[in-house]
Amino acid sequence: MRDLWYYLGVPPTAALGVVISTVTIYFVFGAVLRLWGQRLYSSPRSLDLAVVTVLGAIVGRTTMGHVPTLAGGLIAIGTLALLELIFRGLRRLPLPQLRPSAPSARAVVLAVDGKVRTESLRHYGLSMPVLWSSMRQAGVSHPSQVALAVLEPNGRISVIRSGQPVHPRALMGIKGAHAVQAQLRDAGHLHTGTLPSGAEGPSGGSAPLVAPQQVDSQAE
């Protein structure tokens, strides 16, 4: 019975160590994802995938203590769940100091009006084949068919084709939204009015739009 407890249980001091390690890793790993998460998720290179795998292994091994056991794993999971509940509740409070003024990871424009921003591709470790893969999935066969291509905070690439009405509100959360809005306006891709009666939103229904002056302050 003692041997079974050795493999499944955890002493009180070890349990406290698991809690401290889990809390520390929670904040450290959260900071790493806020700084480099968008780049790691967006790049398909083997090295970046290896870095993500190693980070996950380090997090798991560090939180489990010297001897990983079932009880230690349950304590680590419970600690993570409790931290998530605490911070989710804090974010709901109407306190300005608990709400960041801007998200750490924001969407980045990769192409606008058929023109690719190669500096953005290089900065996030992307290549033209990767961008073309996303554009082909959107039904694009020529760069002129792209009104806007955006690297989202989760690492995915969104593509808006030419001919689709782009409202300023669609630029919310994008870096340099005002400059992008001006480029789209000059190219004739920007639409600030209501959609035609036959047009449908992404969910299949009508897409209500707001006045441009109401979203300009939110787009940046």
Tab-separated table of C-alpha atoms in Angstrom:
chain	number	residue	atom	x	y	z
A	1	MET	CA	0.000	0.000	0.000
A	2	ARG	CA	2.896	2.313	0.764
A	3	ASP	CA	4.378	1.671	-2.700
A	4	LEU	CA	1.018	2.506	-4.287
A	5	TRP	CA	0.887	5.810	-2.413
A	6	TYR	CA	4.425	6.575	-3.599
A	7	TYR	CA	3.320	6.382	-7.235
A	8	LEU	CA	-0.113	8.000	-6.841
A	9	GLY	CA	0.027	10.313	-3.842
A	10	VAL	CA	2.047	13.365	-2.906
A	11	PRO	CA	3.379	14.613	0.480
A	12	PRO	CA	2.027	17.953	1.801
A	13	THR	CA	5.305	19.788	1.153
A	14	ALA	CA	5.459	18.412	-2.400
A	15	ALA	CA	1.833	19.461	-2.945
A	16	LEU	CA	2.716	23.008	-1.894
A	17	GLY	CA	5.665	22.901	-4.284
A	18	VAL	CA	3.355	21.852	-7.146
A	19	VAL	CA	1.046	24.789	-6.401
A	20	ILE	CA	3.924	27.299	-6.309
A	21	SER	CA	5.479	25.883	-9.498
A	22	THR	CA	2.138	25.915	-11.328
A	23	VAL	CA	1.392	29.524	-10.367
A	24	THR	CA	4.887	30.650	-11.397
A	25	ILE	CA	4.802	28.823	-14.730
A	26	TYR	CA	1.289	30.164	-15.386
A	27	PHE	CA	2.536	33.759	-15.310
A	28	VAL	CA	5.852	33.067	-17.081
A	29	PHE	CA	4.279	31.039	-19.892
A	30	GLY	CA	1.493	33.591	-20.213
A	31	ALA	CA	4.094	36.341	-20.670
A	32	VAL	CA	5.922	34.268	-23.312
A	33	LEU	CA	2.715	33.755	-25.288
A	34	ARG	CA	1.822	37.449	-25.085
A	35	LEU	CA	5.234	38.403	-26.469
A	36	TRP	CA	5.882	35.691	-29.080
A	37	GLY	CA	2.707	33.621	-29.327
A	38	GLN	CA	1.461	35.172	-32.574
A	39	ARG	CA	4.785	34.567	-34.301
A	40	LEU	CA	5.129	31.002	-32.997
A	41	TYR	CA	1.603	30.082	-34.071
A	42	SER	CA	1.914	31.657	-37.507
A	43	SER	CA	5.203	30.084	-38.595
A	44	PRO	CA	5.101	26.478	-39.874
A	45	ARG	CA	8.889	26.051	-39.660
A	46	SER	CA	10.154	22.911	-37.938
A	47	LEU	CA	12.259	24.955	-35.522
A	48	ASP	CA	9.257	26.960	-34.313
A	49	LEU	CA	7.190	23.796	-33.920
A	50	ALA	CA	10.047	22.287	-31.922
A	51	VAL	CA	10.186	25.381	-29.697
A	52	VAL	CA	6.455	25.122	-28.971
A	53	THR	CA	6.825	21.408	-28.185
A	54	VAL	CA	9.773	22.006	-25.866
A	55	LEU	CA	7.934	24.823	-24.075
A	56	GLY	CA	4.966	22.540	-23.483
A	57	ALA	CA	7.225	19.795	-22.140
A	58	ILE	CA	8.995	22.240	-19.820
A	59	VAL	CA	5.699	23.559	-18.489
A	60	GLY	CA	4.339	20.069	-17.846
A	61	ARG	CA	7.498	18.739	-16.219
A	62	THR	CA	8.075	21.811	-14.061
A	63	THR	CA	4.601	21.900	-12.586
A	64	MET	CA	4.600	18.201	-11.654
A	65	GLY	CA	7.439	18.398	-9.162
A	66	HIS	CA	10.393	16.053	-8.608
A	67	VAL	CA	8.330	12.848	-8.925
A	68	PRO	CA	5.252	13.123	-11.144
A	69	THR	CA	2.245	11.445	-9.521
A	70	LEU	CA	-1.493	11.295	-10.064
A	71	ALA	CA	-2.197	13.519	-7.062
A	72	GLY	CA	0.405	16.047	-8.212
A	73	GLY	CA	-1.188	16.199	-11.660
A	74	LEU	CA	-4.650	16.736	-10.166
A	75	ILE	CA	-3.296	19.526	-7.952
A	76	ALA	CA	-1.628	21.214	-10.937
A	77	ILE	CA	-4.828	21.006	-13.018
A	78	GLY	CA	-6.883	22.346	-10.116
A	79	THR	CA	-4.472	25.232	-9.602
A	80	LEU	CA	-4.621	26.181	-13.291
A	81	ALA	CA	-8.421	26.024	-13.280
A	82	LEU	CA	-8.571	28.185	-10.144
A	83	LEU	CA	-6.223	30.778	-11.666
A	84	GLU	CA	-8.347	30.947	-14.805
A	85	LEU	CA	-11.518	31.429	-12.767
A	86	ILE	CA	-9.908	34.163	-10.656
A	87	PHE	CA	-8.586	36.163	-13.605
A	88	ARG	CA	-11.770	35.679	-15.613
A	89	GLY	CA	-13.703	37.140	-12.716
A	90	LEU	CA	-11.250	40.043	-12.358
A	91	ARG	CA	-11.538	40.895	-16.053
A	92	ARG	CA	-15.290	41.254	-15.633
A	93	LEU	CA	-14.905	43.873	-12.929
A	94	PRO	CA	-15.362	47.495	-14.084
A	95	LEU	CA	-11.876	48.493	-12.961
A	96	PRO	CA	-9.733	50.351	-15.560
A	97	GLN	CA	-6.447	49.098	-14.114
A	98	LEU	CA	-7.527	45.488	-14.728
A	99	ARG	CA	-8.369	46.119	-18.385
A	100	PRO	CA	-5.417	46.635	-20.742
A	101	SER	CA	-5.786	49.600	-23.067
A	102	ALA	CA	-4.797	47.503	-26.082
A	103	PRO	CA	-4.326	43.774	-26.687
A	104	SER	CA	-0.718	42.581	-26.665
A	105	ALA	CA	-1.194	40.564	-29.844
A	106	ARG	CA	-2.958	42.411	-32.632
A	107	ALA	CA	-3.846	41.492	-36.169
A	108	VAL	CA	-1.209	42.416	-38.763
A	109	VAL	CA	-1.826	43.259	-42.417
A	110	LEU	CA	0.096	41.015	-44.813
A	111	ALA	CA	-1.401	42.310	-48.067
A	112	VAL	CA	-3.715	45.146	-49.055
A	113	ASP	CA	-5.146	45.857	-52.490
A	114	GLY	CA	-3.131	42.995	-53.975
A	115	LYS	CA	0.196	44.353	-52.666
A	116	VAL	CA	2.096	42.083	-50.277
A	117	ARG	CA	3.928	43.583	-47.304
A	118	THR	CA	7.109	41.530	-47.413
A	119	GLU	CA	8.473	43.143	-44.252
A	120	SER	CA	5.512	41.794	-42.278
A	121	LEU	CA	6.053	38.328	-43.727
A	122	ARG	CA	9.718	38.373	-42.715
A	123	HIS	CA	8.972	39.722	-39.241
A	124	TYR	CA	6.593	36.870	-38.453
A	125	GLY	CA	8.649	34.155	-40.134
A	126	LEU	CA	6.200	33.654	-43.004
A	127	SER	CA	6.829	33.088	-46.684
A	128	MET	CA	4.978	33.677	-49.935
A	129	PRO	CA	4.026	29.971	-50.282
A	130	VAL	CA	2.367	30.126	-46.853
A	131	LEU	CA	0.461	33.273	-47.819
A	132	TRP	CA	-0.553	31.776	-51.158
A	133	SER	CA	-1.811	28.656	-49.399
A	134	SER	CA	-4.265	30.780	-47.403
A	135	MET	CA	-5.244	32.793	-50.461
A	136	ARG	CA	-5.933	29.654	-52.495
A	137	GLN	CA	-8.181	28.386	-49.710
A	138	ALA	CA	-10.098	31.663	-50.032
A	139	GLY	CA	-10.553	31.073	-53.770
A	140	VAL	CA	-7.928	33.592	-54.855
A	141	SER	CA	-6.094	32.886	-58.128
A	142	HIS	CA	-4.493	36.299	-58.689
A	143	PRO	CA	-3.084	38.925	-56.281
A	144	SER	CA	-5.475	41.533	-57.666
A	145	GLN	CA	-8.340	39.506	-56.183
A	146	VAL	CA	-7.096	40.255	-52.648
A	147	ALA	CA	-8.496	43.312	-50.928
A	148	LEU	CA	-6.989	42.458	-47.549
A	149	ALA	CA	-4.955	39.615	-46.043
A	150	VAL	CA	-4.485	39.697	-42.268
A	151	LEU	CA	-2.455	37.620	-39.816
A	152	GLU	CA	-4.837	37.158	-36.882
A	153	PRO	CA	-3.672	37.086	-33.235
A	154	ASN	CA	-4.183	33.293	-33.169
A	155	GLY	CA	-1.725	32.840	-36.066
A	156	ARG	CA	-4.283	32.199	-38.815
A	157	ILE	CA	-4.415	34.210	-42.030
A	158	SER	CA	-7.728	35.786	-43.018
A	159	VAL	CA	-8.305	36.835	-46.625
A	160	ILE	CA	-10.971	39.277	-47.848
A	161	ARG	CA	-11.448	39.138	-51.596
A	162	SER	CA	-11.906	42.150	-53.846
A	163	GLY	CA	-15.528	42.941	-54.522
A	164	GLN	CA	-16.609	42.160	-50.965
A	165	PRO	CA	-17.759	45.240	-49.037
A	166	VAL	CA	-15.187	46.094	-46.359
A	167	HIS	CA	-16.536	48.279	-43.583
A	168	PRO	CA	-14.171	50.214	-41.267
A	169	ARG	CA	-15.438	48.114	-38.371
A	170	ALA	CA	-13.830	45.070	-40.020
A	171	LEU	CA	-10.458	46.710	-39.301
A	172	MET	CA	-10.889	46.712	-35.530
A	173	GLY	CA	-7.860	45.238	-33.758
A	174	ILE	CA	-5.546	45.655	-36.768
A	175	LYS	CA	-2.228	47.458	-36.388
A	176	GLY	CA	-2.217	50.694	-38.348
A	177	ALA	CA	-5.941	50.445	-39.020
A	178	HIS	CA	-6.275	54.087	-40.072
A	179	ALA	CA	-3.567	53.785	-42.746
A	180	VAL	CA	-5.077	50.531	-44.013
A	181	GLN	CA	-8.503	52.169	-44.113
A	182	ALA	CA	-7.101	54.966	-46.279
A	183	GLN	CA	-5.512	52.450	-48.674
A	184	LEU	CA	-8.747	50.518	-49.001
A	185	ARG	CA	-10.676	53.737	-49.585
A	186	ASP	CA	-8.288	54.858	-52.318
A	187	ALA	CA	-8.530	51.438	-53.986
A	188	GLY	CA	-12.330	51.473	-53.844
A	189	HIS	CA	-12.628	48.514	-51.460
A	190	LEU	CA	-13.995	50.470	-48.492
A	191	HIS	CA	-17.764	50.640	-48.025
A	192	THR	CA	-19.369	52.645	-45.231
A	193	GLY	CA	-23.023	52.371	-46.223
A	194	THR	CA	-25.540	49.598	-45.687
A	195	LEU	CA	-25.293	46.414	-47.715
A	196	PRO	CA	-27.593	45.844	-50.690
A	197	SER	CA	-30.808	43.975	-49.972
A	198	GLY	CA	-29.440	40.773	-51.573
A	199	ALA	CA	-26.120	40.817	-49.723
A	200	GLU	CA	-25.581	38.539	-46.768
A	201	GLY	CA	-23.310	38.634	-43.790
A	202	PRO	CA	-20.849	35.884	-42.870
A	203	SER	CA	-23.517	34.057	-40.898
A	204	GLY	CA	-26.000	34.068	-43.769
A	205	GLY	CA	-28.130	36.901	-42.441
A	206	SER	CA	-28.040	40.647	-42.822
A	207	ALA	CA	-24.927	42.448	-41.599
A	208	PRO	CA	-25.855	45.603	-39.680
A	209	LEU	CA	-23.247	48.329	-39.982
A	210	VAL	CA	-22.527	51.356	-37.866
A	211	ALA	CA	-21.524	54.835	-38.905
A	212	PRO	CA	-17.803	55.267	-39.731
A	213	GLN	CA	-17.311	57.944	-37.096
A	214	GLN	CA	-18.352	55.436	-34.427
A	215	VAL	CA	-15.689	52.909	-35.326
A	216	ASP	CA	-12.710	55.062	-36.273
A	217	SER	CA	-11.847	55.491	-32.608
A	218	GLN	CA	-12.076	51.709	-32.054
A	219	ALA	CA	-10.174	50.548	-35.108
A	220	GLU	CA	-6.779	51.716	-33.845
